PDB file of C-alpha atoms in Angstrom:
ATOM      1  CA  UNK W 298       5.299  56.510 -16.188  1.00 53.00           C
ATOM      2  CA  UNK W 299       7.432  55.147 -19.447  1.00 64.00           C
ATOM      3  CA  UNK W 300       8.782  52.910 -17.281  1.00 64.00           C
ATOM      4  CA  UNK W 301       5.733  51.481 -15.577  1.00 81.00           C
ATOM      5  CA  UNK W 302       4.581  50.781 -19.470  1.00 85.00           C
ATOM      6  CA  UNK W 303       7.631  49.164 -20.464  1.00 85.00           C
ATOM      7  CA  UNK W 304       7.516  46.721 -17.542  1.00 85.00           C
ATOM      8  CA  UNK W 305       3.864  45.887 -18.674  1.00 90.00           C
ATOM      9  CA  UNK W 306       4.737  45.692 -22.299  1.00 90.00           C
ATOM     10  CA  UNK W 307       7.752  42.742 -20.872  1.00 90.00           C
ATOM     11  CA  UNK W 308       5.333  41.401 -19.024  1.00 91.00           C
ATOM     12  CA  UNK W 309       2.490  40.941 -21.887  1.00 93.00           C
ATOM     13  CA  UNK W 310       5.277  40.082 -24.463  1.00 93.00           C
ATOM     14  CA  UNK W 311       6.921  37.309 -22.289  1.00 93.00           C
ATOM     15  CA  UNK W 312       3.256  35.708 -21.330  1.00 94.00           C
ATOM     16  CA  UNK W 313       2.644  35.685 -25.241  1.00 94.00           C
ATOM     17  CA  UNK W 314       5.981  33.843 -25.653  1.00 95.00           C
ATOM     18  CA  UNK W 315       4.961  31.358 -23.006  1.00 93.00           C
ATOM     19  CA  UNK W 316       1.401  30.222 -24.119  1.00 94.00           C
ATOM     20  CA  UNK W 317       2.939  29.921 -27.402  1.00 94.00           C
ATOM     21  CA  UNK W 318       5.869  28.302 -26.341  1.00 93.00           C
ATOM     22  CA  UNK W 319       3.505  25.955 -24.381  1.00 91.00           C
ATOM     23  CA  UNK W 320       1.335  25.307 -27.410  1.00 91.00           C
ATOM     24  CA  UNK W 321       4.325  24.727 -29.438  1.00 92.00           C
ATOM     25  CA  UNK W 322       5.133  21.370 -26.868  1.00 88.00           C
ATOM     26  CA  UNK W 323       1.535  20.258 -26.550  1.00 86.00           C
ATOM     27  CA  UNK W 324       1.363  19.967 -30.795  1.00 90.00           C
ATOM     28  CA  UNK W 325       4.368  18.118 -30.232  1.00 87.00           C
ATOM     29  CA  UNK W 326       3.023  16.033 -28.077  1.00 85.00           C
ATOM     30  CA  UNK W 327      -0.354  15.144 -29.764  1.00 88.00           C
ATOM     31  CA  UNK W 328       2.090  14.890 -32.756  1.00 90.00           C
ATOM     32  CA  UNK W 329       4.316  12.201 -31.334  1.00 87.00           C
ATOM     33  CA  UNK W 330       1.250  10.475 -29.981  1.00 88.00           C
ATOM     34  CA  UNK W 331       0.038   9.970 -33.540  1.00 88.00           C
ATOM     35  CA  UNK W 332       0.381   6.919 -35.741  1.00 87.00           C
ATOM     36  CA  UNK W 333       1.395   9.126 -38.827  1.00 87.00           C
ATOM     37  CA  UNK W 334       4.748   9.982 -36.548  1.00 88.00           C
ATOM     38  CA  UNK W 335       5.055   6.551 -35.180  1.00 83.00           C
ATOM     39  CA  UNK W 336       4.895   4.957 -38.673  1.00 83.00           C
ATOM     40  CA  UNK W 337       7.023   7.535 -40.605  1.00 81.00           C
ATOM     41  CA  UNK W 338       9.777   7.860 -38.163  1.00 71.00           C
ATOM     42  CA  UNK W 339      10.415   4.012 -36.983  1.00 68.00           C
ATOM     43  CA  UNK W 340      10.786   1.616 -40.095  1.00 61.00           C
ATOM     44  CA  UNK W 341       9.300  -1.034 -37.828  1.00 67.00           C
ATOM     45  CA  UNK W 342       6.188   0.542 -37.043  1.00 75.00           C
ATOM     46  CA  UNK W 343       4.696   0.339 -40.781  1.00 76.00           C
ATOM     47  CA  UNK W 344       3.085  -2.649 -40.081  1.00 76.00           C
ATOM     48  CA  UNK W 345       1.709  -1.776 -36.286  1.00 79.00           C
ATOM     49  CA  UNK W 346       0.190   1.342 -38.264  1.00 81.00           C
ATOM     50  CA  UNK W 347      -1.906  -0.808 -40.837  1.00 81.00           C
ATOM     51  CA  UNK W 348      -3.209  -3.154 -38.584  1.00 80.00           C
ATOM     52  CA  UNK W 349      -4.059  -0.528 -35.978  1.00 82.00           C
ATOM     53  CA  UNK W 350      -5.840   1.052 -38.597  1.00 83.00           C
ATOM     54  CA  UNK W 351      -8.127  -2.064 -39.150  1.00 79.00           C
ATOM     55  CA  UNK W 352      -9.239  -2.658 -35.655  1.00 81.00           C
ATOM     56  CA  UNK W 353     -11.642  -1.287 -33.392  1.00 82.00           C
ATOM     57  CA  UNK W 354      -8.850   1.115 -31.558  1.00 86.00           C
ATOM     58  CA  UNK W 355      -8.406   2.736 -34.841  1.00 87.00           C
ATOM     59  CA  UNK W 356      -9.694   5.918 -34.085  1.00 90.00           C
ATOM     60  CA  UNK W 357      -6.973   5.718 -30.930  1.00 91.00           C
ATOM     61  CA  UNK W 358      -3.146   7.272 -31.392  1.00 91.00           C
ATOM     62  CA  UNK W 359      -0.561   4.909 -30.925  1.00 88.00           C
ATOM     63  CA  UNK W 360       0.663   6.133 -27.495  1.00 90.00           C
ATOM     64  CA  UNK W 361      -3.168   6.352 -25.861  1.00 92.00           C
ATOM     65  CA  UNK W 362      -2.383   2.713 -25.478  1.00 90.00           C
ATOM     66  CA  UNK W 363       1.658   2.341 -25.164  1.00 91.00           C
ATOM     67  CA  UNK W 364       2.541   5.547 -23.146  1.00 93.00           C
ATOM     68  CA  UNK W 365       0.979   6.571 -19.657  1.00 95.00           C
ATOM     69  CA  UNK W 366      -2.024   9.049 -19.725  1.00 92.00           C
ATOM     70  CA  UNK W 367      -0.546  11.539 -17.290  1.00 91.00           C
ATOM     71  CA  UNK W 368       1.857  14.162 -18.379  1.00 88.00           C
ATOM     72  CA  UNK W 369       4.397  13.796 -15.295  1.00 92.00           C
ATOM     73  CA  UNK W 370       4.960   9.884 -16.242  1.00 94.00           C
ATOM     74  CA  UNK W 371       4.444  10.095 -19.695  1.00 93.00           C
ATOM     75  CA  UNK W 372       7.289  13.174 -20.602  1.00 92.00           C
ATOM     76  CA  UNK W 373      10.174  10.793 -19.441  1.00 94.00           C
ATOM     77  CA  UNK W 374       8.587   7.556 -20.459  1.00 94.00           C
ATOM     78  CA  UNK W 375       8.616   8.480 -23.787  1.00 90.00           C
ATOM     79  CA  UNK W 376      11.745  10.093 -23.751  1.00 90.00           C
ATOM     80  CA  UNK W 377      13.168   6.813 -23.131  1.00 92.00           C
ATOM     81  CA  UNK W 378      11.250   4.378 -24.722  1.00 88.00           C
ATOM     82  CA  UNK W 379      11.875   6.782 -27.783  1.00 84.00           C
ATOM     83  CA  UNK W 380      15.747   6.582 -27.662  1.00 88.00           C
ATOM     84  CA  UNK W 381      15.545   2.890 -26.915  1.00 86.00           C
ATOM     85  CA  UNK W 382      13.220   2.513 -30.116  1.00 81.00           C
ATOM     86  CA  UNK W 383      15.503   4.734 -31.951  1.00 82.00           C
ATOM     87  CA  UNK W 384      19.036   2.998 -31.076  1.00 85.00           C
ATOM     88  CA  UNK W 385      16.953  -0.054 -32.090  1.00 81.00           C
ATOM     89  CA  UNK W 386      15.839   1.441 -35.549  1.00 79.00           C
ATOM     90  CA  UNK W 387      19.495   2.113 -35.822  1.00 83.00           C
ATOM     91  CA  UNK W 388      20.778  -1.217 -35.081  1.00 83.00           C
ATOM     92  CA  UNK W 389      18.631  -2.782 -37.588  1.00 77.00           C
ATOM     93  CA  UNK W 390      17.021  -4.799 -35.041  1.00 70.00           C
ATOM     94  CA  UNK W 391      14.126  -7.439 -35.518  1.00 67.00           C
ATOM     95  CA  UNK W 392      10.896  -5.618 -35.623  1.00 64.00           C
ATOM     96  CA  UNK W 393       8.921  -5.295 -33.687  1.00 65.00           C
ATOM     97  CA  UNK W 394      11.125  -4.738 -30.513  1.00 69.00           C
ATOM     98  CA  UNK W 395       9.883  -6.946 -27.598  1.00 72.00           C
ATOM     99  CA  UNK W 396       8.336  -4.327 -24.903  1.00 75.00           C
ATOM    100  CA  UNK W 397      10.240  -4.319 -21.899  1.00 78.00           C
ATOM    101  CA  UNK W 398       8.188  -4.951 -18.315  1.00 84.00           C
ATOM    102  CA  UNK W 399       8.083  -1.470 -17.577  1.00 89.00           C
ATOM    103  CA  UNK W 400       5.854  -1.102 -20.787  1.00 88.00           C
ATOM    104  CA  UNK W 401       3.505  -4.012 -20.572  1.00 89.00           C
ATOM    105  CA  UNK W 402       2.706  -2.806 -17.359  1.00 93.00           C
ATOM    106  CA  UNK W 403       1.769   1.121 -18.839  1.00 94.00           C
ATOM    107  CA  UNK W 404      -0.047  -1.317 -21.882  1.00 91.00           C
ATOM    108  CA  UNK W 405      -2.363  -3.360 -19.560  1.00 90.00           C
ATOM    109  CA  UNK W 406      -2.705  -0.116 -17.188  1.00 91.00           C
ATOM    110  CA  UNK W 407      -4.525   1.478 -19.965  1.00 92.00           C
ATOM    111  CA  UNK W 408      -6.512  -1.518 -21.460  1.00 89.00           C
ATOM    112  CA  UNK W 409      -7.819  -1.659 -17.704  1.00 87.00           C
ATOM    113  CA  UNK W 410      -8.346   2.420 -17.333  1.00 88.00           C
ATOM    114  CA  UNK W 411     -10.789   1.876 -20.583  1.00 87.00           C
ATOM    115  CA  UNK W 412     -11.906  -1.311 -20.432  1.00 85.00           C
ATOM    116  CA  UNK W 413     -12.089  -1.860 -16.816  1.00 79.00           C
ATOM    117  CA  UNK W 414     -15.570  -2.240 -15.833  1.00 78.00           C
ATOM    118  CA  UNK W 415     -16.548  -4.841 -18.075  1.00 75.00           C
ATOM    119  CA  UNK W 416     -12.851  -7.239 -16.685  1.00 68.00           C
ATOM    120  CA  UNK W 417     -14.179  -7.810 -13.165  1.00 64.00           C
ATOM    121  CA  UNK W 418     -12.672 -10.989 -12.091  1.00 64.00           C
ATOM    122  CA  UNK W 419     -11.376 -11.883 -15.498  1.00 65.00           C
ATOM    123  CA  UNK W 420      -7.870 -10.144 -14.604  1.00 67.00           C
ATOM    124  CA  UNK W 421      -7.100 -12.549 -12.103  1.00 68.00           C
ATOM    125  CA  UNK W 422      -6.097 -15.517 -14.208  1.00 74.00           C
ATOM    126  CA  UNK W 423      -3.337 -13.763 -15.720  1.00 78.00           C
ATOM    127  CA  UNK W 424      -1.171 -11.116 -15.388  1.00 83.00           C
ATOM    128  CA  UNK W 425      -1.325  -8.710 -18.645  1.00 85.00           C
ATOM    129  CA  UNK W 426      -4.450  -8.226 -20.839  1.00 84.00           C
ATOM    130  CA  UNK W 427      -2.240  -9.386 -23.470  1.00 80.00           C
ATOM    131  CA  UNK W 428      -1.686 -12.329 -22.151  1.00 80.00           C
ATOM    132  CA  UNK W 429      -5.367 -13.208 -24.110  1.00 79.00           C
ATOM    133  CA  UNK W 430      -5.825 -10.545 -25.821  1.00 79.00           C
ATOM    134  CA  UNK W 431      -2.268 -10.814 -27.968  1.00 74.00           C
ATOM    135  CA  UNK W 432      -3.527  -8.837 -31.329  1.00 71.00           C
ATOM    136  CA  UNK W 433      -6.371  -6.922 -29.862  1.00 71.00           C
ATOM    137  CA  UNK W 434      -4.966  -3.829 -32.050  1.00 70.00           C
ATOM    138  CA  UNK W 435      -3.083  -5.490 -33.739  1.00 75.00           C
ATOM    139  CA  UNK W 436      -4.138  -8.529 -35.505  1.00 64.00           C
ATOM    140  CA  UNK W 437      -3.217  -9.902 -38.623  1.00 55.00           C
ATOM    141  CA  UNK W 438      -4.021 -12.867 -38.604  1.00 54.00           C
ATOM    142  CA  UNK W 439      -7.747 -13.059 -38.858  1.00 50.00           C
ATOM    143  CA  UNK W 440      -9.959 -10.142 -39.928  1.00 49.00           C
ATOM    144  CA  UNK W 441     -11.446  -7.847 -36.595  1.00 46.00           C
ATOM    145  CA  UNK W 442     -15.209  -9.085 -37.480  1.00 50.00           C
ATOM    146  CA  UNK W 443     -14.224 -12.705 -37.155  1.00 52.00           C
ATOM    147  CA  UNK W 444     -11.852 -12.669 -34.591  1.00 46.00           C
ATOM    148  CA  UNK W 445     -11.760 -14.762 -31.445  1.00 50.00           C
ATOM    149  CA  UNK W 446     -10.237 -12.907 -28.611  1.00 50.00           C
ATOM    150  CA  UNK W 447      -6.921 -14.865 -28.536  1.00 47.00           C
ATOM    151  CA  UNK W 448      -6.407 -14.884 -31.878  1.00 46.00           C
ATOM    152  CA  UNK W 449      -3.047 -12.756 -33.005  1.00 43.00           C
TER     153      UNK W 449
END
């Protein structure tokens, strides 16, 4: 019978450790997401921050935009893209880094995942939102109320 408890008392102990081990990673996560990580941890992000902050996807964290929505593709995508933008802060490169292909294409997935039904046929004159939208959340060239949607 002592036995029989003890294997319960394992059992309930290591399922505590996992759901808080779990909940550990997924505030983490939604951490890393954020713009307050994104702006305090890469110097080349301070200015990305303040005029995300000014636009209408302000209420957005960085990566809903520059990191896939699904968990499977987004662990290792930012995994990389996080050493790349680290060996860049380290390297003192120009800021901000050019994204790479792989990154435009998660970018102008998720402009299309929100803003998809009101594109239609719109998309097929270029390749990448961006390629018209260049400052959508991230203008500073023109306040958002009086922006065209070209302008940077």
């Amino acid at each position: 019978m002592k036995t029989n408890r003890r294997g319960w008392v394992l059992l309930a102990a290591g399922a505590a450790a996992g759901a808080l081990l779990v909940s550990a990673a997924a505030a983490g996560m939604k951490y890393s997401d954020s713009r307050a990580f994104c702006t305090a941890f890469c110097h080349g992000m301070a200015s990305a921050g303040i005029t995300q902050v000014r636009s209408p996807h302000a209420d957005l964290a960085c990566n809903d935009c520059h990191a896939p929505h699904d968990l499977v593709r987004k662990i290792p995508f930012k995994a990389k893209e996080g050493f790349r933008d680290f060996v860049e802060n380290i390297r003192g490169a120009d800021v901000p880094f050019r994204a790479g292909l792989e990154t435009r294409d998660v970018v102008n997935a998720n402009c299309i995942s929100c803003h998809g039904v009101t594109t239609g046929d719109v998309m097929l004159s270029k390749p990448y939102c961006t390629d018209c939208h260049r400052g959508a959340a991230h203008s500073k060239k023109t306040p958002i109320s009086f922006r065209e949607a070209a302008d940077d």
